[in-house]
XYZ file of C-alpha atoms in Angstrom:
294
model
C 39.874 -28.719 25.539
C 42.436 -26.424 26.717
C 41.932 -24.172 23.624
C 38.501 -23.871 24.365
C 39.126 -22.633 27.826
C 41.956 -20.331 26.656
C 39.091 -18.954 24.076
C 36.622 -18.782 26.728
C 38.968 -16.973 29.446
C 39.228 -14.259 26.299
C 35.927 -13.440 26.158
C 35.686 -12.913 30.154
C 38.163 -10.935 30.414
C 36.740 -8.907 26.820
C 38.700 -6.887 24.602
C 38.938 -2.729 24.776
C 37.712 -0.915 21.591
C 41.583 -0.255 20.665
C 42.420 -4.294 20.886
C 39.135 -4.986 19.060
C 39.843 -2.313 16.191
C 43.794 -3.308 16.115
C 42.164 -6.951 15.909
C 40.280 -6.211 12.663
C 43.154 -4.324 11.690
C 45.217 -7.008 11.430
C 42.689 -9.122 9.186
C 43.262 -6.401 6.306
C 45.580 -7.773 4.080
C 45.765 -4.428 1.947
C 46.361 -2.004 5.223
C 49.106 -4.504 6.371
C 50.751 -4.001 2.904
C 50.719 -0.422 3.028
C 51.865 -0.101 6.987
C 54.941 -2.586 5.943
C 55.700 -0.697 2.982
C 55.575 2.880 4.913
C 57.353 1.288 7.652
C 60.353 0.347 5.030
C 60.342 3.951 3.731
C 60.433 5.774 6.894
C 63.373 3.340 8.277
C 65.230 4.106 4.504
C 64.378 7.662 5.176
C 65.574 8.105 8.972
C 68.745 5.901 7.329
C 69.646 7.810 4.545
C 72.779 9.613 5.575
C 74.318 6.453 6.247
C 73.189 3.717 3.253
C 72.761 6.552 0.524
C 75.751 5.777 -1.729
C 76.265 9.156 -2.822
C 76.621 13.012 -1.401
C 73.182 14.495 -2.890
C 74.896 17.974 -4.584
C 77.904 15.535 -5.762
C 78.137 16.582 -9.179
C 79.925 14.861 -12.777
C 78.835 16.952 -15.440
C 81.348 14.634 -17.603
C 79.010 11.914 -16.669
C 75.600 13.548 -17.565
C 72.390 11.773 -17.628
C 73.420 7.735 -17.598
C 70.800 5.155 -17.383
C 70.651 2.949 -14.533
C 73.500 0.706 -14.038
C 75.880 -1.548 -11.618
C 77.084 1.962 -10.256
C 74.197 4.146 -10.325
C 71.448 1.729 -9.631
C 68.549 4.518 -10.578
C 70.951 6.282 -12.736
C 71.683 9.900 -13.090
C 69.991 13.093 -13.823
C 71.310 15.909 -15.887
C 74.091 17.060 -13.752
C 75.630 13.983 -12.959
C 74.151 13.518 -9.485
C 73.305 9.670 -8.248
C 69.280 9.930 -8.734
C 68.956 6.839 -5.841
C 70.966 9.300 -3.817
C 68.299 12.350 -3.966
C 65.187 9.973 -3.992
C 66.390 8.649 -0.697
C 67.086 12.560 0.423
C 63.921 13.471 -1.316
C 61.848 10.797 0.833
C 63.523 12.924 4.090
C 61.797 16.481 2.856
C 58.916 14.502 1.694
C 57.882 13.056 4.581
C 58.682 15.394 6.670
C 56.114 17.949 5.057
C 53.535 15.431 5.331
C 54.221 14.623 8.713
C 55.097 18.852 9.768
C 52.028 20.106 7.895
C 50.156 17.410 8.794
C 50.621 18.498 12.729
C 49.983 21.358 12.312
C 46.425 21.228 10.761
C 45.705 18.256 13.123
C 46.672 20.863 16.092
C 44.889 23.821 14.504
C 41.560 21.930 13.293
C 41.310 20.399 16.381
C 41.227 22.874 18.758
C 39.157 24.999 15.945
C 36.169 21.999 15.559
C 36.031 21.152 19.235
C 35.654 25.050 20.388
C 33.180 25.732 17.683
C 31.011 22.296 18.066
C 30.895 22.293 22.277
C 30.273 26.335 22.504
C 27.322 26.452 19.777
C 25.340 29.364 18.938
C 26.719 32.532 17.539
C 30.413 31.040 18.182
C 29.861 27.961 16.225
C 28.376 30.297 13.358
C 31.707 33.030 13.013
C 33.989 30.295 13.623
C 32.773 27.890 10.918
C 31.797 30.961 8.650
C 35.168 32.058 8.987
C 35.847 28.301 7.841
C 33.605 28.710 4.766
C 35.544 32.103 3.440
C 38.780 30.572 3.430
C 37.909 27.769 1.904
C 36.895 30.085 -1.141
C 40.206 30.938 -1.334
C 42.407 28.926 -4.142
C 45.249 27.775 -2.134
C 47.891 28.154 -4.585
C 47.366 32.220 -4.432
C 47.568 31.991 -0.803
C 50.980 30.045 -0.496
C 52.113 32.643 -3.480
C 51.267 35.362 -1.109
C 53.127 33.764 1.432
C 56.404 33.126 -0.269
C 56.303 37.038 -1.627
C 55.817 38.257 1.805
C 57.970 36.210 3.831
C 59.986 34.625 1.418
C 60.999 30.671 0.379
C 61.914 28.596 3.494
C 61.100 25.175 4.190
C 59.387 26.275 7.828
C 57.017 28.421 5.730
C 56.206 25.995 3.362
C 55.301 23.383 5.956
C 53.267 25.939 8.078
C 51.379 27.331 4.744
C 50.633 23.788 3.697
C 49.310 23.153 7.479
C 47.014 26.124 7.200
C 45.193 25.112 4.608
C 44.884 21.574 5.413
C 43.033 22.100 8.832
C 39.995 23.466 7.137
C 38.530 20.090 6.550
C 39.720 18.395 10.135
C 37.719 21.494 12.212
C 34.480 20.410 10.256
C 35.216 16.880 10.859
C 35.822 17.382 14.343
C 32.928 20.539 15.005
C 30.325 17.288 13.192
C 31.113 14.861 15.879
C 31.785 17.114 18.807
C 27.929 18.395 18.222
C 26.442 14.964 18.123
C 28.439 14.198 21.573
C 27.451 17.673 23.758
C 23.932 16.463 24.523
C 25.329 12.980 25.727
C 24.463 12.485 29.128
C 28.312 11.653 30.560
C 29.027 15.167 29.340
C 25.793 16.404 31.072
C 27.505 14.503 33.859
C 30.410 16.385 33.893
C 29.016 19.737 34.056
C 27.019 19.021 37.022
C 30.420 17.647 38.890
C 31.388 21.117 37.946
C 34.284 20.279 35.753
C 35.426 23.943 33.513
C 34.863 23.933 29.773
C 38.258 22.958 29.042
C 38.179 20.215 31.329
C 35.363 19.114 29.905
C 36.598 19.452 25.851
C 39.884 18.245 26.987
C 39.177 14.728 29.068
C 35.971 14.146 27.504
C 35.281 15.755 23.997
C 38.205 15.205 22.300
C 39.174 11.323 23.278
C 36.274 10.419 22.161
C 36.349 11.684 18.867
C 40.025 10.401 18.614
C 38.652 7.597 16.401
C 37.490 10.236 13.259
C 40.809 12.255 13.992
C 43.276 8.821 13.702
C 41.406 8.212 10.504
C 41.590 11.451 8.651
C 45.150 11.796 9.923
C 46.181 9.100 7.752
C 44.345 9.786 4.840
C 45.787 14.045 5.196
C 49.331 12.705 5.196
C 49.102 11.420 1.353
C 46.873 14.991 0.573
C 49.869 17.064 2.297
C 52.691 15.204 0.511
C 50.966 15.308 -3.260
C 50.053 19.266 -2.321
C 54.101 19.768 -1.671
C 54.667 17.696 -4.971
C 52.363 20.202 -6.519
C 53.939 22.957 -5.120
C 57.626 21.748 -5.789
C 56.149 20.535 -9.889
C 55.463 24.977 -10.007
C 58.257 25.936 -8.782
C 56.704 27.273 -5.857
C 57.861 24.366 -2.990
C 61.330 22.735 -2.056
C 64.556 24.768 -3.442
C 67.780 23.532 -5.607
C 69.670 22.137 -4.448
C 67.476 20.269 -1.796
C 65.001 18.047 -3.734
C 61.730 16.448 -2.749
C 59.896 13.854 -4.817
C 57.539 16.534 -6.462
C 61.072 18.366 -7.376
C 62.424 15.234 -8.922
C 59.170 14.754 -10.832
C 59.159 17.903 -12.170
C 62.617 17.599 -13.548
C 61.551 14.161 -14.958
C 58.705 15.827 -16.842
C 61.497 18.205 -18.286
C 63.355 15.428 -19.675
C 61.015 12.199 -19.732
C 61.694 11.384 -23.265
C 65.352 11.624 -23.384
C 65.852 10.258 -19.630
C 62.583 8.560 -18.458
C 64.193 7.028 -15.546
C 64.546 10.271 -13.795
C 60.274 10.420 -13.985
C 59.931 6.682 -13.947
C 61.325 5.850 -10.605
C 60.501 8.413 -8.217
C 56.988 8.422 -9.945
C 56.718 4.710 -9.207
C 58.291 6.074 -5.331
C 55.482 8.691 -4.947
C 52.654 6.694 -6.021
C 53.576 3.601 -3.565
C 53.542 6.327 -0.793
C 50.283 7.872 -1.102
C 48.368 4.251 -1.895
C 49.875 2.557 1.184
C 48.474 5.628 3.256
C 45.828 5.236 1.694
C 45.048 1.153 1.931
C 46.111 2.060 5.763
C 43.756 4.817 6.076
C 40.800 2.490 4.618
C 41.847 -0.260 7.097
C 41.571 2.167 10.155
C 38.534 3.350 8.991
C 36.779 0.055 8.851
C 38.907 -0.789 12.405
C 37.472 2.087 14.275
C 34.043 1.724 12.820
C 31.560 0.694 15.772
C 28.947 -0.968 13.366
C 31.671 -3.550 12.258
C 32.300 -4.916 15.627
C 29.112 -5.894 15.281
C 29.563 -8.054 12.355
């Protein structure tokens, strides 16, 4: 009896759209997975400098490339150097990128979408055909321009990476914005006189937080597999700093002498980007209005 007053107390005092989307959430068993296994990465990440057994440039060239071992649990690469050592370091750069880049086209695509969707007319049209013309561009030429103009640095890599990754949130965001400008709470606010950027700011935007969440976490996995592509050319994270696409790349160099230094941080990479994934999925289908009506 007591449950079924505790149940019924629930339902009067009802459940927000964030409680009812965390709710449904929790019931998939394949985004839980991937937020526990992010959620051990990132801690192993922030912890590195202190539970990585190794320096990451400490070198034995006597040693070489060893298997792994009781010492070298992932073994070494070519130069001697612990390769559970630079996966941990490489999970630092590698994350970091996705998370950098990743705020950066959030902040840029944002802004871009919302301005372009609530102004309409003749803005909306330069703005998104401005959108359309760089997304004719191959991105690889414009991060080569980059790095001959400005040079190799990690800030430039992130920002590059960030400025071509927005492309996709502004039409995301311009799409919903649109379908919300006609809605009669935003007709509301203009006739309470609130500015433009009142209105995009308190109104607009919030509610289109649920498409932004989503896309987030399914950009973090493109951003960290377009630094791995980078890094693979030659064109991304500099010796003797390594990322995972770095370690790849010298795995491919040597995969059938020493496939453990592809194996593992292949097997690293790939666990990444489908736990984002499984957790992008699972906020998808969380934020979804139609399914809180299943």
């Amino acid at each position: 009896m007591s449950e079924l007053i505790q149940e019924l107390q629930q339902y009067e005092k009802g459940r927000s759209l964030w409680q009812d989307a965390f709710r449904r959430l929790r019931k998939n068993k394949l985004a839980m997975f991937g937020m526990a296994v992010l959620s051990i990465i990132v801690v192993l990440a922030l912890l590195t400098p202190w539970i990585a057994p190794y320096s990451y440039e400490q070198q034995d060239l006597y040693l070489g490339a060893t298997p792994p071992s009781a010492e070298h649990w992932f073994g070494t690469d070519v130069f001697g150097r612990d390769q559970l050592t630079r996966m941990l370091y490489g999970s630092r750069i590698s994350l970091m990128v996705g998370l950098v880049a990743t705020s950066v086209a959030l902040l840029i695509g944002v802004l871009w979408g919302t301005i372009a969707g609530f102004f309409g007319g003749r803005v909306d049209a330069i703005m998104m055909r401005l959108v359309d013309i760089l997304y004719a561009l191959p991105f690889a030429i414009f991060i080569i321009l980059l790095t001959v103009v400005f040079g190799r640095s990690m800030l430039l890599l992130f920002l590059a990476i960030g400025a071509v990754e927005w492309l996709t949130m502004a039409r995301i965001v311009r799409g919903q914005v649109v379908s919300l400008r006609r809605q009669e709470f935003i007709e509301a606010a203009v006739a309470m006189g609130l500015t433009r950027w009142q209105i995009m700011q308190k109104h607009l935007i919030p509610n289109v937080l649920g498409p932004i969440i989503i896309y987030t976490t399914l950009t973090i996995p493109s951003v960290i597999l377009l630094e791995s592509f980078l890094s693979f050319l030659g064109l991304g994270i500099q010796p003797p700093q390594s990322s995972w696409g770095s370690l790849i790349k010298a795995g491919v160099e040597t995969m059938e002498e020493y496939p453990w230094l592809l194996i593992y941080p292949g097997i690293l990479l790939s666990l990444t980007l489908f736990s984002l994934n499984f957790l992008g999925d699972g906020l998808r289908d969380a934020l979804d209005p139609r399914a809180s009506q299943d």
